[in-house]
Tab-separated table of C-alpha atoms in Angstrom:
chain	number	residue	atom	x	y	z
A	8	UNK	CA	-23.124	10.597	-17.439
A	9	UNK	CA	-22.501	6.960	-16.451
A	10	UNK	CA	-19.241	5.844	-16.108
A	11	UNK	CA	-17.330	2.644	-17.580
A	12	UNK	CA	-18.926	-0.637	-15.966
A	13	UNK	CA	-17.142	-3.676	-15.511
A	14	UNK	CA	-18.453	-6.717	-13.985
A	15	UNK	CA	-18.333	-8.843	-12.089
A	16	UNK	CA	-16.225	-7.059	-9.367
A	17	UNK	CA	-14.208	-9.600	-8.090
A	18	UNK	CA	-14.096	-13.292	-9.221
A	19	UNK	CA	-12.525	-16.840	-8.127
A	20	UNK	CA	-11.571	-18.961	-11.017
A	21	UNK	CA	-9.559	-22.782	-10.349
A	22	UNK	CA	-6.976	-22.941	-12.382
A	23	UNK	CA	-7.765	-24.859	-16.027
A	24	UNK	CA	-11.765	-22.875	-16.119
A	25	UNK	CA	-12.370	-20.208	-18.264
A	26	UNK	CA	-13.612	-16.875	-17.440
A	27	UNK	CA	-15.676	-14.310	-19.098
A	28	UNK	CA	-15.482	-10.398	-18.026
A	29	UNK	CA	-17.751	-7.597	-19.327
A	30	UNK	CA	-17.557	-4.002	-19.867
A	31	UNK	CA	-20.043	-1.739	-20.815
A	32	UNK	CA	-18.661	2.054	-22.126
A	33	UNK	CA	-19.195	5.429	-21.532
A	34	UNK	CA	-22.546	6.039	-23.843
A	35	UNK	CA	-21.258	7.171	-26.868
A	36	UNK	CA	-18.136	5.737	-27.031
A	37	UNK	CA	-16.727	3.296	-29.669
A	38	UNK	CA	-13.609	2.172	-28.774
A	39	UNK	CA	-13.148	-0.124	-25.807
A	40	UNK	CA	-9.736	-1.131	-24.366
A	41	UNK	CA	-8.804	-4.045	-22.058
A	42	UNK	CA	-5.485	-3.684	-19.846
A	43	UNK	CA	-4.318	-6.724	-17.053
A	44	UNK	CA	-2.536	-5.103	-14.254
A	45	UNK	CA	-0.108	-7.612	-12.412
A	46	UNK	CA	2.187	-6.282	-9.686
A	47	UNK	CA	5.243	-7.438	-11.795
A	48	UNK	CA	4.295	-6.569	-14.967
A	49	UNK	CA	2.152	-3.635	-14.238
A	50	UNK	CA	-0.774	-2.008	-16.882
A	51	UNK	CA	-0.608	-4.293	-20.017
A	52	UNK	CA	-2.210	-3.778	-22.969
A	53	UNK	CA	-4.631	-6.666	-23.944
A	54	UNK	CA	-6.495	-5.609	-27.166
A	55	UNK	CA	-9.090	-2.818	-28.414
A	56	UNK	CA	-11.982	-2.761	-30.512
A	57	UNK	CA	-13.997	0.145	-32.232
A	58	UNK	CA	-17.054	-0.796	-34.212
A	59	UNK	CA	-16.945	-4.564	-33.553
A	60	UNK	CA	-13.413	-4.823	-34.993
A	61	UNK	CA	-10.461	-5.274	-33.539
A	62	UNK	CA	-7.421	-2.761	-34.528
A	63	UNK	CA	-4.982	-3.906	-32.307
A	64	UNK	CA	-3.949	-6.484	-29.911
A	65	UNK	CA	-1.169	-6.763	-27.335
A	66	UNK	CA	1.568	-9.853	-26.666
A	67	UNK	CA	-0.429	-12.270	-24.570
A	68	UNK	CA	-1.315	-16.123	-25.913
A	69	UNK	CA	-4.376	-17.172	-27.673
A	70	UNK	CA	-5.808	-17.789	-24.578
A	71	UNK	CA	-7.249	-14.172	-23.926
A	72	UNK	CA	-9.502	-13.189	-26.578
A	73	UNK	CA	-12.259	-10.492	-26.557
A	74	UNK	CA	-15.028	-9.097	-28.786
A	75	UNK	CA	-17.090	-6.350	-28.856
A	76	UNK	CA	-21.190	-6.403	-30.064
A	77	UNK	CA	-23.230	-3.285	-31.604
A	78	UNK	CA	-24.249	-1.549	-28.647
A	79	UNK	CA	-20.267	-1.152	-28.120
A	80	UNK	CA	-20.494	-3.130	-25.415
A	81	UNK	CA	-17.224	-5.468	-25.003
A	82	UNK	CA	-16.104	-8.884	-23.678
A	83	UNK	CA	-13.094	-10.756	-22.979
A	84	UNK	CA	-12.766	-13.982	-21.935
A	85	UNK	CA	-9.839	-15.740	-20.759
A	86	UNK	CA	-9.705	-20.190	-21.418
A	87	UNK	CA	-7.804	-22.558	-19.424
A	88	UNK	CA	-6.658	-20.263	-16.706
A	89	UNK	CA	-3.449	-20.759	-15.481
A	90	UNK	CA	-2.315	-19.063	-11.618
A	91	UNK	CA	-0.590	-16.470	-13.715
A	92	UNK	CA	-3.357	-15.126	-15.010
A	93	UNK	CA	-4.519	-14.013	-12.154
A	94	UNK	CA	-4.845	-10.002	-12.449
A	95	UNK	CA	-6.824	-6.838	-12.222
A	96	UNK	CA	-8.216	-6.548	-15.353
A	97	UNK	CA	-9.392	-3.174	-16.167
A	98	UNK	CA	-11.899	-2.047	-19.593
A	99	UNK	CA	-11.485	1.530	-20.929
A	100	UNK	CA	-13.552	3.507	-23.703
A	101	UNK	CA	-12.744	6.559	-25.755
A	102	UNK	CA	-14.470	8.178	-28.743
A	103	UNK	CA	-11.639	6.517	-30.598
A	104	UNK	CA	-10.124	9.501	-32.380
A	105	UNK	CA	-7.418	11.534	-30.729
A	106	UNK	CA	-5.851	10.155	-27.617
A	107	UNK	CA	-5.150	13.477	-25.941
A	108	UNK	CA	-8.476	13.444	-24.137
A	109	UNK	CA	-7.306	10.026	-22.225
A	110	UNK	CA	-9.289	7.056	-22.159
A	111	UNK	CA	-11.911	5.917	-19.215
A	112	UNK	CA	-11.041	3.512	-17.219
A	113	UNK	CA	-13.769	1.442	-15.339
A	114	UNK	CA	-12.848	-0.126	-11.430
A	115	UNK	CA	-11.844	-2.939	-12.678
A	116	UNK	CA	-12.338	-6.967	-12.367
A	117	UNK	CA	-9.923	-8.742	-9.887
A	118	UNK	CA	-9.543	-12.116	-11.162
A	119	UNK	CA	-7.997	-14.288	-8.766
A	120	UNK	CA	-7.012	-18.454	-9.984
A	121	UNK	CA	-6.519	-20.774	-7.036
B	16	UNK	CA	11.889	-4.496	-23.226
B	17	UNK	CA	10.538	-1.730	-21.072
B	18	UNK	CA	9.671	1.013	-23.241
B	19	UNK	CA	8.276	3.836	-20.464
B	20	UNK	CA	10.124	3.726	-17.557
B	21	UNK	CA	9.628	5.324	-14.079
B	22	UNK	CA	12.403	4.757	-11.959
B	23	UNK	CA	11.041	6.622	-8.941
B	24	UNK	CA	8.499	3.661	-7.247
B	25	UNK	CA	7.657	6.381	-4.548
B	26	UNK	CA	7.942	10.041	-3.449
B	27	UNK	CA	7.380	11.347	-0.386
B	28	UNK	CA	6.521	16.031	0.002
B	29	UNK	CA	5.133	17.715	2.136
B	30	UNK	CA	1.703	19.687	1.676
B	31	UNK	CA	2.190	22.506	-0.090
B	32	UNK	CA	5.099	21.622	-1.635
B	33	UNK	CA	5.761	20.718	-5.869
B	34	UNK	CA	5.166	16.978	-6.357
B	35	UNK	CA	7.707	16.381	-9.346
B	36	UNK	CA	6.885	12.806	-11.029
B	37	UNK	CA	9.823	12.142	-13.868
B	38	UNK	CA	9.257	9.435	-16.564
B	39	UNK	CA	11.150	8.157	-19.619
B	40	UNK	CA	10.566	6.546	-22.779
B	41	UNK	CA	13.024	5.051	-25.622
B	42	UNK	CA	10.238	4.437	-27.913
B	43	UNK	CA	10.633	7.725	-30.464
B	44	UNK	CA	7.054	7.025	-32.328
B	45	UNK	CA	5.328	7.969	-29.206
B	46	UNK	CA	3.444	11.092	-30.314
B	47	UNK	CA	1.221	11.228	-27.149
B	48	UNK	CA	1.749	11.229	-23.388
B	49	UNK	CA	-0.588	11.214	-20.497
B	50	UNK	CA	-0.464	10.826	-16.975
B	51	UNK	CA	-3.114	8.840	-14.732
B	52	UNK	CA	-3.451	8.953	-11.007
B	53	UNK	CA	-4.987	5.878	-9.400
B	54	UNK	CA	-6.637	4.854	-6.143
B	55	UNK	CA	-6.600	1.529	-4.873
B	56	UNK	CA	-9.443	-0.765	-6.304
B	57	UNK	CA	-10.150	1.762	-8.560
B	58	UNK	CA	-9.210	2.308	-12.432
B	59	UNK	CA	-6.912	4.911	-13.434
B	60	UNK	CA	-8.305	8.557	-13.673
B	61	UNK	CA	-6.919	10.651	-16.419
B	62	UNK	CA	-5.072	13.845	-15.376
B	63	UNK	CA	-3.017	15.514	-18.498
B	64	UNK	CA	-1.525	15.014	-21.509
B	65	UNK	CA	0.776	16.414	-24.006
B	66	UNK	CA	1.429	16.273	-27.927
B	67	UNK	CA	5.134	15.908	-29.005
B	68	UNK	CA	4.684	18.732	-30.868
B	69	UNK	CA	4.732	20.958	-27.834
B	70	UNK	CA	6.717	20.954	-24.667
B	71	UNK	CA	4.125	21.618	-21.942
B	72	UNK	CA	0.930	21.347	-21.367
B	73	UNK	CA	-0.828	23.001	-18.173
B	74	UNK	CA	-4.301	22.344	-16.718
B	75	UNK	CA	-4.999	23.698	-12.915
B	76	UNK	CA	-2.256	22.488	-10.399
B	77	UNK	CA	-0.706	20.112	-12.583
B	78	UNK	CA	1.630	21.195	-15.666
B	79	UNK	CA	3.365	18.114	-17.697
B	80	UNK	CA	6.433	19.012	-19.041
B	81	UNK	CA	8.447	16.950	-22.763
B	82	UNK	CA	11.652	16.816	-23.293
B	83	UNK	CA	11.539	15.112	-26.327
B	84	UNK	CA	15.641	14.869	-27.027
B	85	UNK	CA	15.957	13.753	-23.762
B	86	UNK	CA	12.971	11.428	-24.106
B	87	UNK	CA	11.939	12.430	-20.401
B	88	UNK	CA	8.662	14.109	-19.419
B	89	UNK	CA	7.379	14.914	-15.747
B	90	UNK	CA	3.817	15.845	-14.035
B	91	UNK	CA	4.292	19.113	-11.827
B	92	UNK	CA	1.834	19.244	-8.955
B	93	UNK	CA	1.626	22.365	-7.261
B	94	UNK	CA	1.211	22.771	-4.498
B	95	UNK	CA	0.655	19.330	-3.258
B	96	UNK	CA	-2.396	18.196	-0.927
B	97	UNK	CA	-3.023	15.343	0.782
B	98	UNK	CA	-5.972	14.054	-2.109
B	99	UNK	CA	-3.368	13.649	-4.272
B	100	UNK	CA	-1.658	10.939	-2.624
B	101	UNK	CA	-2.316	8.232	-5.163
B	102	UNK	CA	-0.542	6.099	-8.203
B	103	UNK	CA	0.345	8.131	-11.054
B	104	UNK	CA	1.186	6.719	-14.136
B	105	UNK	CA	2.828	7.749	-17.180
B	106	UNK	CA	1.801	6.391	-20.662
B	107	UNK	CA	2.425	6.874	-23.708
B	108	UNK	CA	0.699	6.114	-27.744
B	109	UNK	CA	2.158	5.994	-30.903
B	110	UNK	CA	-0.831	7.704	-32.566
B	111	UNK	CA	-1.944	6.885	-35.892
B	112	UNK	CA	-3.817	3.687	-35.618
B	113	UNK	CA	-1.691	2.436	-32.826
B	114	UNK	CA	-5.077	2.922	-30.000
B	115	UNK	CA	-2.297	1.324	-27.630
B	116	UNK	CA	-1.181	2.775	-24.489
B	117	UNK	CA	2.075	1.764	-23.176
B	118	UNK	CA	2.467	2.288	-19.508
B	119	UNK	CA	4.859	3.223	-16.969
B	120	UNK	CA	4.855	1.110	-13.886
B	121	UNK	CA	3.988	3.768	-11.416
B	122	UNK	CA	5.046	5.888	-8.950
B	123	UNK	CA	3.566	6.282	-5.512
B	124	UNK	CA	2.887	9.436	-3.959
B	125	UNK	CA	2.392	10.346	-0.101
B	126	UNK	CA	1.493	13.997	0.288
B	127	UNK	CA	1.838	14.461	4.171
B	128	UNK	CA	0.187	17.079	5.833
């Protein structure tokens, strides 16, 4: 059974550009998650989305938004980048019923902002 | 406003030895916990969780222990090897429609052989 995908890998933004990540779930899965991962802040919860809809989202600014299309697959995407913003980002999917059985985290993106 | 805490950033045993990873929360609508080890440039892997309606939860070498008065829960790892020498995080959900988890912000472990 695949795993969560994320791409690109690794990516170089200048500051002011806007980026756009992808993650594609575990097959099956609804509900995708999107956490940045700073070593200050550490994990922080972005937003998640079952069925195309968003049912929550986390305290960041307008500038991070995401969306999610019918084949569950999900995309955030992050406008006038700021040096900040520069983060692992990391996409995980669930069934998106109980929590007990964890979520799946994918490798990551590691966005860097010069 | 930190609502998981881990106030260990790293822990040092010996292989063989009980790794004991403690964690607290001050958030009292968390209903679920789980823990999540994590390798450098990868995502966390799931380990364990536990319902706040019980007070451990077991699975192999690891057993997670709630305290819920105390608002403290820990990850047991016995015995300790030198794999598990990783990040583990705790988290924590609000269940309901929350789909949130708030995390911890780690604690590193060195298992030495």
């Amino acid at each position: 059974k695949a795993g969560v995908t994320q791409t690109p890998r690794y990516l170089i933004k200048t500051r002011g550009q806007q980026v756009t990540l992808s993650c594609s779930p575990i097959s099956g899965h609804r509900s995708v998650s999107w956490y940045q991962q700073t070593p200050g802040q550490g994990l922080q919860f972005l937003f998640e989305y079952f069925s195309e809809t968003q049912r929550n989202k986390g305290n960041f600014p307008g500038r991070f938004s995401g969306r999610q299309f019918s084949n569950s697959r999900s995309e955030m995407n992050v406008s006038t980048l700021e040096l900040g913003d520069s983060a692992l980002y990391l996409c995980a999917s669930s069934s998106g019923q109980a929590p007990m059985s964890g979520y799946t985290f994918g490798s990551g993106t590691r966005l860097t902002v010069v | 406003d930190q609502q998981v805490k881990q106030n260990s950033p790293s822990l040092s045993v010996q292989e063989g030895r009980i790794s004991i990873l403690n964690c607290d929360y001050t958030n009292s609508m968390f209903d679920y916990f789980l823990w999540y080890k994590k390798y450098p440039a990868e995502g966390p892997t799931f380990l364990i969780s536990i319902s706040s309606i019980k007070d451990k939860n077991e699975d192999g070498r690891f057993t997670v222990f709630l305290n819920k008065s105390a608002k403290h829960l820990s990850l047991h790892i016995v015995p300790s090897q030198p794999g598990d020498s990783a990040v583990y995080f705790c988290a924590a959900e609000s269940g309901g429609s929350n789909y949130k988890l708030t995390f911890g912000k780690g604690t590193l472990l060195t298992v030495n052989p």
